[in-house]
Short mmCIF file of C-alpha atoms and ligand atoms in Angstrom, two decimals:
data_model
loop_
_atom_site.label_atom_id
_atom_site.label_comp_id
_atom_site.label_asym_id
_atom_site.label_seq_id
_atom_site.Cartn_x
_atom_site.Cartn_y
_atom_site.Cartn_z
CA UNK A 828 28.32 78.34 27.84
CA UNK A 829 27.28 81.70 28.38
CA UNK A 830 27.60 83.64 31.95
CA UNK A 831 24.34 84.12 33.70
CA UNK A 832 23.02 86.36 36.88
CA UNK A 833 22.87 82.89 39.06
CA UNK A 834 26.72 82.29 38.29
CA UNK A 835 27.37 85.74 39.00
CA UNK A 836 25.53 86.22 42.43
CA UNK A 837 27.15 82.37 43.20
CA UNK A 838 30.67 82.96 42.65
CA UNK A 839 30.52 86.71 44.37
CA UNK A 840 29.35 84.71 47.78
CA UNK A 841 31.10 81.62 47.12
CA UNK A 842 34.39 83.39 47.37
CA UNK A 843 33.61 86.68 49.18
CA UNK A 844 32.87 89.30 46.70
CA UNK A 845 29.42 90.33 47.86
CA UNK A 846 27.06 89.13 50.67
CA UNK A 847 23.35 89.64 50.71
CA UNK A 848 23.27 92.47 53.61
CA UNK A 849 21.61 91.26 57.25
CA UNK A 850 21.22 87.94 55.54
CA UNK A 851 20.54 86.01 58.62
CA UNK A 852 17.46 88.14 59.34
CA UNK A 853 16.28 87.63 55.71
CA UNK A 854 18.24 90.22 53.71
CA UNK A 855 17.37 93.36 52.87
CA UNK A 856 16.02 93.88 49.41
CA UNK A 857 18.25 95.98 47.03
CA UNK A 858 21.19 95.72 49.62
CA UNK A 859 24.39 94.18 49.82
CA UNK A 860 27.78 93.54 51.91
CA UNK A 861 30.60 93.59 50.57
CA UNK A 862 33.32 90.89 51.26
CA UNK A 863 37.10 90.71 51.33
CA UNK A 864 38.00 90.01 47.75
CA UNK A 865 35.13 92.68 46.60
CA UNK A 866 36.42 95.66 48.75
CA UNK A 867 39.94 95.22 47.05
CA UNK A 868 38.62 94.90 43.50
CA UNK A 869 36.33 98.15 44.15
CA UNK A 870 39.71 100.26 45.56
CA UNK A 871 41.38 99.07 42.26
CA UNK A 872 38.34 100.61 40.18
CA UNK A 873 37.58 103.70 42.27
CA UNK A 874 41.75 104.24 42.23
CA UNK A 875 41.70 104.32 38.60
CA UNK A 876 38.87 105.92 37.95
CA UNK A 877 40.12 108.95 40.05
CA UNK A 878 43.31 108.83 38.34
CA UNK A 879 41.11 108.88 35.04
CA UNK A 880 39.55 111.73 35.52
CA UNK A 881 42.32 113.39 37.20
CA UNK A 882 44.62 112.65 34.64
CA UNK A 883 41.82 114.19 31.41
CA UNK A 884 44.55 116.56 30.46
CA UNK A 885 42.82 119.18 32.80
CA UNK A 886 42.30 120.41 36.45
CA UNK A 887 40.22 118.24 38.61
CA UNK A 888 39.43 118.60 42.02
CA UNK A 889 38.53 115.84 44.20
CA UNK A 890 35.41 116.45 46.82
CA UNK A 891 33.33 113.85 49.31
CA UNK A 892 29.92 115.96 49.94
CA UNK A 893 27.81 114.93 53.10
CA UNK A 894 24.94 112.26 52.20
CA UNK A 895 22.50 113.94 53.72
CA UNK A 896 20.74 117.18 52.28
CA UNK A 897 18.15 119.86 53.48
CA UNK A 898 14.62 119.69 52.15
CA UNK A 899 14.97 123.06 50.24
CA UNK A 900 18.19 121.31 48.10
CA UNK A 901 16.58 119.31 47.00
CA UNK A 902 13.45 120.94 46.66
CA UNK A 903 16.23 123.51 44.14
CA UNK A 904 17.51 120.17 42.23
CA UNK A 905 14.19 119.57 40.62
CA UNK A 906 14.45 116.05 42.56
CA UNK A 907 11.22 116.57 45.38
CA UNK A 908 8.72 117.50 42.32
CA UNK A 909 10.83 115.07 39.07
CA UNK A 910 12.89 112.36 40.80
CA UNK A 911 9.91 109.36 40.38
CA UNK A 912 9.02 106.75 38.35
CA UNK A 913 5.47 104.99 37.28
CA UNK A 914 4.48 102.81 39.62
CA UNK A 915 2.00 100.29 39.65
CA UNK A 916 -0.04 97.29 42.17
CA UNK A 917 -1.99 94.18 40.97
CA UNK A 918 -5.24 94.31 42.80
CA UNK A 919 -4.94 90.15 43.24
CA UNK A 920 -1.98 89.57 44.81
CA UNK A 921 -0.30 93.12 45.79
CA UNK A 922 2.82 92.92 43.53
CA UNK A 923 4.40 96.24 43.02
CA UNK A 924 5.90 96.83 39.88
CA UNK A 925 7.29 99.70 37.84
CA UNK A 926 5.04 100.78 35.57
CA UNK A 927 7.31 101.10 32.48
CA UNK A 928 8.85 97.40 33.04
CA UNK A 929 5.90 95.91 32.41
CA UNK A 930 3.41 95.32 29.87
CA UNK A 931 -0.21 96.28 31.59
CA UNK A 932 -2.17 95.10 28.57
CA UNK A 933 -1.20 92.13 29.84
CA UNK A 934 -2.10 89.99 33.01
CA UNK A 935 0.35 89.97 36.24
CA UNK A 936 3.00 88.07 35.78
CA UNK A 937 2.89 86.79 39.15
CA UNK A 938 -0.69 85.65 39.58
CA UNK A 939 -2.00 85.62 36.11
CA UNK A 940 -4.71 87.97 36.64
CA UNK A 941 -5.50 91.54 35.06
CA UNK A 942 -6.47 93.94 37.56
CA UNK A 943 -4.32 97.23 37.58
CA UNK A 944 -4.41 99.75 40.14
CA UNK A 945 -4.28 103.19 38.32
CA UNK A 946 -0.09 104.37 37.67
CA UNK A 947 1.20 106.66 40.28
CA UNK A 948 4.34 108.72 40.48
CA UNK A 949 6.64 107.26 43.78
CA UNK A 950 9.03 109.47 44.61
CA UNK A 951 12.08 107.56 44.94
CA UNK A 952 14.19 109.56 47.72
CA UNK A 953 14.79 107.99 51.39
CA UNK A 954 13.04 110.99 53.57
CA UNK A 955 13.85 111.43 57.36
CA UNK A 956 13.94 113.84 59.81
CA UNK A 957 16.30 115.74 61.93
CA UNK A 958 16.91 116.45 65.29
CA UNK A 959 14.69 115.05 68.12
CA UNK A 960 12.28 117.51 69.80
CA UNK A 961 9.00 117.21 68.98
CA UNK A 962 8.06 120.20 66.74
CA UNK A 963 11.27 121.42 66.13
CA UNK A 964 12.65 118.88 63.68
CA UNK A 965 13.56 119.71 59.96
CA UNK A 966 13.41 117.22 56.72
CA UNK A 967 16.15 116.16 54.99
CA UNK A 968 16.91 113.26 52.11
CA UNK A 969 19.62 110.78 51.56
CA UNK A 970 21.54 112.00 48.59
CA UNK A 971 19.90 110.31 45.17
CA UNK A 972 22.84 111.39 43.68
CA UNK A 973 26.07 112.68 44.73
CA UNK A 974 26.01 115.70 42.03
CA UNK A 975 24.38 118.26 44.27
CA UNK A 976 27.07 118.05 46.84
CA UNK A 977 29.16 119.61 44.00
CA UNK A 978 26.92 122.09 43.00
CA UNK A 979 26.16 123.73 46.38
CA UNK A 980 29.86 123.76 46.89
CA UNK A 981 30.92 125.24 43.74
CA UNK A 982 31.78 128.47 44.71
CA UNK A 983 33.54 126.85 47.63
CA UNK A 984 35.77 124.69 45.55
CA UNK A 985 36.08 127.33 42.77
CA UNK A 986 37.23 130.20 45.88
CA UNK A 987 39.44 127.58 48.11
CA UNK A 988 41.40 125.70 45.40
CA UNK A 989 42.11 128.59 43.02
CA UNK A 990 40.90 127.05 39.71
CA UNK A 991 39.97 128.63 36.88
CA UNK A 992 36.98 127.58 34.33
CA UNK A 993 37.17 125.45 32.87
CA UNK A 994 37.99 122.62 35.69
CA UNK A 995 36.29 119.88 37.27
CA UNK A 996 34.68 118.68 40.79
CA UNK A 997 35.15 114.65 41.13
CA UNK A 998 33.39 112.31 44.21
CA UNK A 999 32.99 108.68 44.82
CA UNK A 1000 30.33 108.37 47.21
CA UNK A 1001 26.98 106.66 48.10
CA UNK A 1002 23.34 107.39 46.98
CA UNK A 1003 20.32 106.33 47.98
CA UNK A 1004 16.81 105.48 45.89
CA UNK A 1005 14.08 103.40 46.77
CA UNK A 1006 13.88 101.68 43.60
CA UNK A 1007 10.43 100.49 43.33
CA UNK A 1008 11.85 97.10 41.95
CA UNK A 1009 15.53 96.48 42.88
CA UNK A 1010 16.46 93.85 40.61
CA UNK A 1011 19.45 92.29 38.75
CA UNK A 1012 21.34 92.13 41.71
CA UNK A 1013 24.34 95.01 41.80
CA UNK A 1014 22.67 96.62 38.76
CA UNK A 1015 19.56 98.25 40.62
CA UNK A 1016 20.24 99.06 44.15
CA UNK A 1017 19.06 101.06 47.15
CA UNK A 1018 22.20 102.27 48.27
CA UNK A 1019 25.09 102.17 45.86
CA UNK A 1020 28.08 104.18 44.85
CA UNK A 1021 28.51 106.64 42.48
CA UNK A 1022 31.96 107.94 40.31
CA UNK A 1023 30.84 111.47 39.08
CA UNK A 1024 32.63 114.06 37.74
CA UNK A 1025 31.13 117.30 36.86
CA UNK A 1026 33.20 119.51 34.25
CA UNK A 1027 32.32 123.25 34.93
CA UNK A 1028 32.96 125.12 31.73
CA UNK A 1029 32.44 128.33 29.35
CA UNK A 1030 28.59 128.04 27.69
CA UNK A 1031 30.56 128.48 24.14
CA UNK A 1032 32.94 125.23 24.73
CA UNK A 1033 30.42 123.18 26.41
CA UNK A 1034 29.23 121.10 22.97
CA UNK A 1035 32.78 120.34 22.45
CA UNK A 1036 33.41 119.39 26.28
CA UNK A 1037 30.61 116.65 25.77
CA UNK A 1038 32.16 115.36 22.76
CA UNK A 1039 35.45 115.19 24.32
CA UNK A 1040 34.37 113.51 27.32
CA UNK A 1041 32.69 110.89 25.51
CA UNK A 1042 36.20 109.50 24.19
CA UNK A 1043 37.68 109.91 27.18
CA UNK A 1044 34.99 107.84 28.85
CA UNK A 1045 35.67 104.87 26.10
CA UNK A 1046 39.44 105.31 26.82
CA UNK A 1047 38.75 104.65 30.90
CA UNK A 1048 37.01 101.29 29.53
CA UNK A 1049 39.78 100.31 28.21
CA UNK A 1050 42.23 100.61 29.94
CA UNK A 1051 40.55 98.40 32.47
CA UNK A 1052 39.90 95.57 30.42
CA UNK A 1053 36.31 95.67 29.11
CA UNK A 1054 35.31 94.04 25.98
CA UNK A 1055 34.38 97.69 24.08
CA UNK A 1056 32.66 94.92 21.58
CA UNK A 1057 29.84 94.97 24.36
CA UNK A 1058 29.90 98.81 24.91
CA UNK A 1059 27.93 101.14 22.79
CA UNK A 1060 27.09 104.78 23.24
CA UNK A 1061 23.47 105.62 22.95
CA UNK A 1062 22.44 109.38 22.48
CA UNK A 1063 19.19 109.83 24.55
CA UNK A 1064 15.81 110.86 22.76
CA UNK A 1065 14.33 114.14 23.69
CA UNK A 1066 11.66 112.50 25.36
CA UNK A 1067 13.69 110.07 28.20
CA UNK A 1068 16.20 113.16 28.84
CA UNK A 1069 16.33 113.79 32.72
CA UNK A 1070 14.58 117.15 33.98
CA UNK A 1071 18.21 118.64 34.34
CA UNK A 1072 19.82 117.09 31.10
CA UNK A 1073 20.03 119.18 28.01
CA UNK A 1074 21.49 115.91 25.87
CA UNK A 1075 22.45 113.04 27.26
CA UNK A 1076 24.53 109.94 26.05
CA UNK A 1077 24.52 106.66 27.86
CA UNK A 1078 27.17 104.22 27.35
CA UNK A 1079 25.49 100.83 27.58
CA UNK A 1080 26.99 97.46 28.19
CA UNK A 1081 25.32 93.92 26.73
CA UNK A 1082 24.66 92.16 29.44
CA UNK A 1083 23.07 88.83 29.49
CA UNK A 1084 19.33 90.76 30.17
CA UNK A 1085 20.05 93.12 27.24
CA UNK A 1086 21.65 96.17 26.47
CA UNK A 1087 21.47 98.20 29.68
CA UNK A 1088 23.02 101.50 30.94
CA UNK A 1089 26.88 101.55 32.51
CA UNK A 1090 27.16 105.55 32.94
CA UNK A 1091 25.65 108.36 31.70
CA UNK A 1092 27.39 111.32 30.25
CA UNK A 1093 25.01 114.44 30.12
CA UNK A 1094 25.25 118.44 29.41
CA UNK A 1095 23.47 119.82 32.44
CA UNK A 1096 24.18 123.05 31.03
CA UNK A 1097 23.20 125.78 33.91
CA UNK A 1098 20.40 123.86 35.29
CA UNK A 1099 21.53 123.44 38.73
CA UNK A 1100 23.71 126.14 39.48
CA UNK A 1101 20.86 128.79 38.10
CA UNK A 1102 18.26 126.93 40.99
CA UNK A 1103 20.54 126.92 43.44
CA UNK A 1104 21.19 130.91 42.69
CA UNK A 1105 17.92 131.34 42.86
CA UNK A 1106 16.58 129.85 45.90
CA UNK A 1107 19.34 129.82 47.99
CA UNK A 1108 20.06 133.83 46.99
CA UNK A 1109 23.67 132.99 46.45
CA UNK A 1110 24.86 134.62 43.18
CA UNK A 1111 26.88 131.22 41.59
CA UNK A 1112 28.03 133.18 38.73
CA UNK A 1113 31.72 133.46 37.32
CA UNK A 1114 33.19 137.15 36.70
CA UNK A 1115 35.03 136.87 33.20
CA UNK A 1116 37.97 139.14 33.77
CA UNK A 1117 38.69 139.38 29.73
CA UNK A 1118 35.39 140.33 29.00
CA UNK A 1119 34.44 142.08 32.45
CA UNK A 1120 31.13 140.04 32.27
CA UNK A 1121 29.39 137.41 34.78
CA UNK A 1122 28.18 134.25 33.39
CA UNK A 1123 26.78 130.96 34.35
CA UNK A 1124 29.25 127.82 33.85
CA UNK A 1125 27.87 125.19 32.01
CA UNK A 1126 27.76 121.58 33.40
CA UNK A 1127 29.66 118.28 31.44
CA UNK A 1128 28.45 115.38 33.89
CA UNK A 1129 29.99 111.99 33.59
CA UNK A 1130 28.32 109.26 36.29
CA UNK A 1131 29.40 105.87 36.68
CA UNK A 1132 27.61 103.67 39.68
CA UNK A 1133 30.72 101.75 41.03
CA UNK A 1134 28.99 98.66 41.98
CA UNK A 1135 26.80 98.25 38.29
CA UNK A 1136 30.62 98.83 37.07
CA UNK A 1137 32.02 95.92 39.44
CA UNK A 1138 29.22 93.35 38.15
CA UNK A 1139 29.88 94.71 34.50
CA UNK A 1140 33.54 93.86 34.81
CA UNK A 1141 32.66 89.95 36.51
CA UNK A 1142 30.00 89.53 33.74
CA UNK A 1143 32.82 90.35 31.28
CA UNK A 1144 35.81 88.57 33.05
CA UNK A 1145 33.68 85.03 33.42
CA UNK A 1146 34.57 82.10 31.58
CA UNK A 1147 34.03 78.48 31.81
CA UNK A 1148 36.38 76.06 30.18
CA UNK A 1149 37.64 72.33 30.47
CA UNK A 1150 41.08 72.13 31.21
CA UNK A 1151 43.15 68.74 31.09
CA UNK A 1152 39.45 67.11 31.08
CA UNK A 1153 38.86 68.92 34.48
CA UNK A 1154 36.05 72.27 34.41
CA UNK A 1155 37.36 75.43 35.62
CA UNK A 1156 35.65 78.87 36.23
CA UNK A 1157 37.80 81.61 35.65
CA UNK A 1158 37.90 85.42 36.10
CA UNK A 1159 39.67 86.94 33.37
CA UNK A 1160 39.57 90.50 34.96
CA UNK A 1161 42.91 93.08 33.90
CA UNK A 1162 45.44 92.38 36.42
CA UNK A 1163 45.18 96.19 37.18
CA UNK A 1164 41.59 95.81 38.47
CA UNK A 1165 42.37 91.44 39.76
CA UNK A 1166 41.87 92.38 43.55
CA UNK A 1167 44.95 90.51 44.46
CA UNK A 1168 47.56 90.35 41.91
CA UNK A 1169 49.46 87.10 42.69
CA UNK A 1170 50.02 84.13 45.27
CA UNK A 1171 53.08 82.34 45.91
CA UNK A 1172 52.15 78.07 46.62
CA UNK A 1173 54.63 75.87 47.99
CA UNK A 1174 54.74 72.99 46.10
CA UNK A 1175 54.04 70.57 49.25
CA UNK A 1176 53.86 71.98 53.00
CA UNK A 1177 57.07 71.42 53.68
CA UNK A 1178 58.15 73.63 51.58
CA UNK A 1179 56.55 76.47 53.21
CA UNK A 1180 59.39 77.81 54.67
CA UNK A 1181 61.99 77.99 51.88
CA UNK A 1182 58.86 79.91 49.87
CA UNK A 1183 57.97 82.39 52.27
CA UNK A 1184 60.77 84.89 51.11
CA UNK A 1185 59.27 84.64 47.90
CA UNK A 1186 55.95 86.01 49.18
CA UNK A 1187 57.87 88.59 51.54
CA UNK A 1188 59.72 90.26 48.44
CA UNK A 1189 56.07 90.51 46.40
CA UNK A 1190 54.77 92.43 49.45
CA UNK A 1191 57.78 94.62 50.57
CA UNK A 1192 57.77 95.68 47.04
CA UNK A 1193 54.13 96.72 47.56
CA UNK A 1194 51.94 94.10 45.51
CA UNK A 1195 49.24 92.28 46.95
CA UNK A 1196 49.53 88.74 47.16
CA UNK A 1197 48.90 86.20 48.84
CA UNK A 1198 50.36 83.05 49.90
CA UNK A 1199 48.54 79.50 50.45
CA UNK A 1200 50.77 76.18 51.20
CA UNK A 1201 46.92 73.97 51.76
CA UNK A 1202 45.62 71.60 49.78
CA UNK A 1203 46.34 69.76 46.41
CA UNK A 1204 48.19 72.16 43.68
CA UNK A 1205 45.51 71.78 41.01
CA UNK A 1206 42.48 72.48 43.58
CA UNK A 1207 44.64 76.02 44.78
CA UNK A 1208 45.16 76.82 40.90
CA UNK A 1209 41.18 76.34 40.88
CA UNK A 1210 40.58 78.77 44.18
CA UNK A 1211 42.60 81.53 42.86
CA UNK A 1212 40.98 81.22 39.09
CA UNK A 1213 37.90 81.70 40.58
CA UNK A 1214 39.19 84.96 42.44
CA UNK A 1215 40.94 86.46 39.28
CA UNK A 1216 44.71 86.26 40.86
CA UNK A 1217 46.27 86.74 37.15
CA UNK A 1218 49.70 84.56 37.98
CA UNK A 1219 50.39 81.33 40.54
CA UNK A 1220 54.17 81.37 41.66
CA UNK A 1221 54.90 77.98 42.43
CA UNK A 1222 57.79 77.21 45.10
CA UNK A 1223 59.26 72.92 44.37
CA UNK A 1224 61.67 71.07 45.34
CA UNK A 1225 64.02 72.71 42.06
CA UNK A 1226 63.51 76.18 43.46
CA UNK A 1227 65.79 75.14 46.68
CA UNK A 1228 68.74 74.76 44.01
CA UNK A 1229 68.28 76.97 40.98
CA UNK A 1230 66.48 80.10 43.09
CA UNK A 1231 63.24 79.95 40.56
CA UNK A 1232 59.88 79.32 40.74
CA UNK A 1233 56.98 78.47 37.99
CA UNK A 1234 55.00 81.36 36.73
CA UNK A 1235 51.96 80.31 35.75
CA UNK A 1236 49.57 82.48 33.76
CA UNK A 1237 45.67 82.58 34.91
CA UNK A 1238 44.72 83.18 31.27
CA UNK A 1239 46.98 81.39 28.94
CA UNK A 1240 47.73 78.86 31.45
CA UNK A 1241 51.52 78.81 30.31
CA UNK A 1242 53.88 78.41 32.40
CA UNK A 1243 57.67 79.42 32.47
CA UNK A 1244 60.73 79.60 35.08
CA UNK A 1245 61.74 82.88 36.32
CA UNK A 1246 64.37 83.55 38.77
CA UNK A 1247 62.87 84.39 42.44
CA UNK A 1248 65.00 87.69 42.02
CA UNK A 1249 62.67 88.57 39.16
CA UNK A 1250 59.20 88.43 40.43
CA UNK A 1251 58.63 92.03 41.30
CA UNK A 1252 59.88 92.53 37.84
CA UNK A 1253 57.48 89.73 36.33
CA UNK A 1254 54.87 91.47 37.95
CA UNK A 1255 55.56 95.27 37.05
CA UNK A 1256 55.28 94.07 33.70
CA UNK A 1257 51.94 92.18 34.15
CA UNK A 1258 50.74 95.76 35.53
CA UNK A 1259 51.91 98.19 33.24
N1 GAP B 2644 23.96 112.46 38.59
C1 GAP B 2644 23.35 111.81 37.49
C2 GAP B 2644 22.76 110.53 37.85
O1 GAP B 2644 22.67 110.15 38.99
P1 GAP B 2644 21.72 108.37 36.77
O2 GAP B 2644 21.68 107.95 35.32
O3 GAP B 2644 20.47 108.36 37.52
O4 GAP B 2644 22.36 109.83 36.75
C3 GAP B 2644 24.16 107.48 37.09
O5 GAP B 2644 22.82 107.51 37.52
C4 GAP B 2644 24.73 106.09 37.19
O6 GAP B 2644 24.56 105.59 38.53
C5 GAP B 2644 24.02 105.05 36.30
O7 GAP B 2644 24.56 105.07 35.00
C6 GAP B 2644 24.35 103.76 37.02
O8 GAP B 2644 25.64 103.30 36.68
C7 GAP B 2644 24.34 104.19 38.48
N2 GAP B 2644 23.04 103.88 39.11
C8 GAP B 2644 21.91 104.61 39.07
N3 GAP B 2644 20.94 104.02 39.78
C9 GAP B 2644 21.47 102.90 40.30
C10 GAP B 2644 20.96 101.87 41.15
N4 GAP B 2644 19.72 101.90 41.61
N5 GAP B 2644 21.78 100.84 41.50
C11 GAP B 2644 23.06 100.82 41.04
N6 GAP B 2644 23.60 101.76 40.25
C12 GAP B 2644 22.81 102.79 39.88
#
């Protein structure tokens, strides 16, 4: 049986990935909570996703820019006059829709009736203002995007960190759009997290750059488990390019609503550090010492939303099988993104004692486990299938005398006998 949205969104609250945000007032549409199990799983991802970029084979420097920005940024970034989509109201019942998600040929598909309000542009930034006296306050926006915290700080990060082009600016941090219709849960949001990495380089190498980044993109995927079956790269037509992009390629994932974007890889060339130059009055030019000329770095931009990466990697870890007769869900997420990597069960309560050492060792030696001595055996294999724990150490009445406990393996279900004194080794090897 194929995964759907419902099992998705279920499981996430059933076991404290996500929550619906303010839920007891309602919710708030487009945001979310997140829970215990979710936090852990998103350190793993943002952890090696820093590492990935870090570790490209070339200098990257890590940044967190402020989330909100002046009026005139923003005005600079294209994003006040370009950052909107089509948006559109049936006169009958006063749905809102985006324009270019819907067929308007045809009648709502709400109330069944065709009566279109004309398509409008809605901006899609969160405005507000600052400071309090009346008359004296000044616009700002909640970042869209975390990119432009770069850009403005380019010369910063270029000056302070000694670099040389060409190099790259990372951040993990939030953004903000009123999305017209948040929908698909994690996938369309009104605040989520970005993973961008901007690659500041020589005009000349910037084709190349692209290309190169686009493997290294596919190798990130990888390593943390996805299906690359489900992931394709899809260059953009000239006609959907953003109004900074100069080619863009997205890499898509199938999900179960169709092939949708996962991150976008784009050649901003000089676009935003040639309108920041210009209206802030800030020369962002490099001086080329071989050839004693200035020039404008060109912009390789790799952009990953976190959380539309977390619900990529449950669609793609859920499975439903029968096991011994009995149904079980299962994540099958890569142990090195599994937000807790094992749990030690005593057999029967009374052996909670004698396994407790067991569980000590895992954490001294820095894993995170966890360790759960209620209920019936098969019911905690269930619990921590659901989670994605990738091994069960079980603690019985043998382990007293021969000092080992059964390994049991999330995935294969197999189990085997390993010497207590082995399980930080068991598990290095599970990691590696
Ligand atoms: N700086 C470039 C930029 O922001 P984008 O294609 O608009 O480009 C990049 O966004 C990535 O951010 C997307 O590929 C997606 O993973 C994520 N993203 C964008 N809008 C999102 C939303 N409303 N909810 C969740 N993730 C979103």
């Amino acid at each position: 049986m194929s995964v759907t949205l419902e099992n998705i969104v279920s499981l996430c609250k059933r076991r404290g990935f996500i929550y619906p945000s303010a839920e007891i007032y309602g919710g708030l549409n487009g945001v979310y909570d997140t829970g215990h199990f979710g936090v852990l799983m998103k350190e793993n991802i943002r952890a090696i996703w820093k590492k990935s970029v870090a570790l490209a084979g070339y200098q990257t420097i890590y940044m967190e820019g402020s989330l909100l920005g002046p009026e005139t940024l923003w005005q600079a970034s294209g994003h006040v006059s370009n950052f909107h989509d089509p948006m559109i109201d049936c006169l009958h019942c006063k749905k809102r829709y985006r324009a270019d998600d819907i067929n308007i040929e045809k009648p709502c598909i709400h109330c069944g009736n065709k009566h279109w309000t004309d398509v409008r542009q809605f901006n899609l930034m969160f405005k507000t203002e600052l400071g309090a006296a009346q008359g004296n306050t000044s616009l700002a926006y909640l970042r869209p995007e975390t990119a432009q915290a770069i850009f403005v700080n380019f010369k910063n990060v270029y000056s302070s960190n000694r670099v040389k082009i060409p190099f790259g600016i990372a951040q993990v941090g939030k953004a903000f759009r009123n999305e017209i219709t948040p929908k698909q849960f994690l996938f369309r949001m009104r605040e989520f997290e970005q993973m961008e990495v901007e690659w500041f380089c020589h005009p000349n190498e910037s084709i190349d750059f692209f290309e190169q980044w686009c493997q290294k993109r596919k190798l990130f995927y990888e390593y943390i488990g996805l299906n690359l079956n489900k992931i394709r790269f899809r260059p953009h037509a000239k006609d959907e390019l953003s109004h900074y992009s100069k080619q863009t390629t997205d890499i898509e994932y199938e999900f179960p609503f169709g092939w949708k974007e996962l991150e976008g890889i784009a050649h901003r060339g000089d676009f935003d550090l040639t309108q920041h130059s210009k209206n802030a009055g800030k020369d962002l030019s490099i001086f080329d010492e071989e050839t004693k000329s200035a020039f404008m770095p060109h912009v390789v931009e790799c952009s990953v939303g976190l959380d539309r990466l977390f619900l990529t990697l449950l669609f793609d870890a859920y499975h439903t099988e029968t096991v011994e007769g009995e149904d079980r869900i299962v994540l099958k997420l890569h142990p090195r993104i599994a937000p807790v990597k094992a749990v030690v069960l005593p057999l029967v309560k009374k052996l909670t004692d004698n396994a407790m050492p067991v569980f000590n060792q895992l954490e001294q030696k820095g894993f995170h486990v966890l360790f759960d001595d209620s209920g019936s055996i098969g019911k905690r294999y269930r619990r921590y299938d659901e989670i994605g724990v990738p091994v069960c150490f079980t603690f019985d009445f043998n382990s007293i005398d021969d000092h080992c406990v059964t390994a049991r393996n999330r995935d294969t279900l197999q189990q085997e006998r390993i010497s207590i004194n082995s399980v930080g080794e068991y598990m290095l090897k599970l990691l590696l």
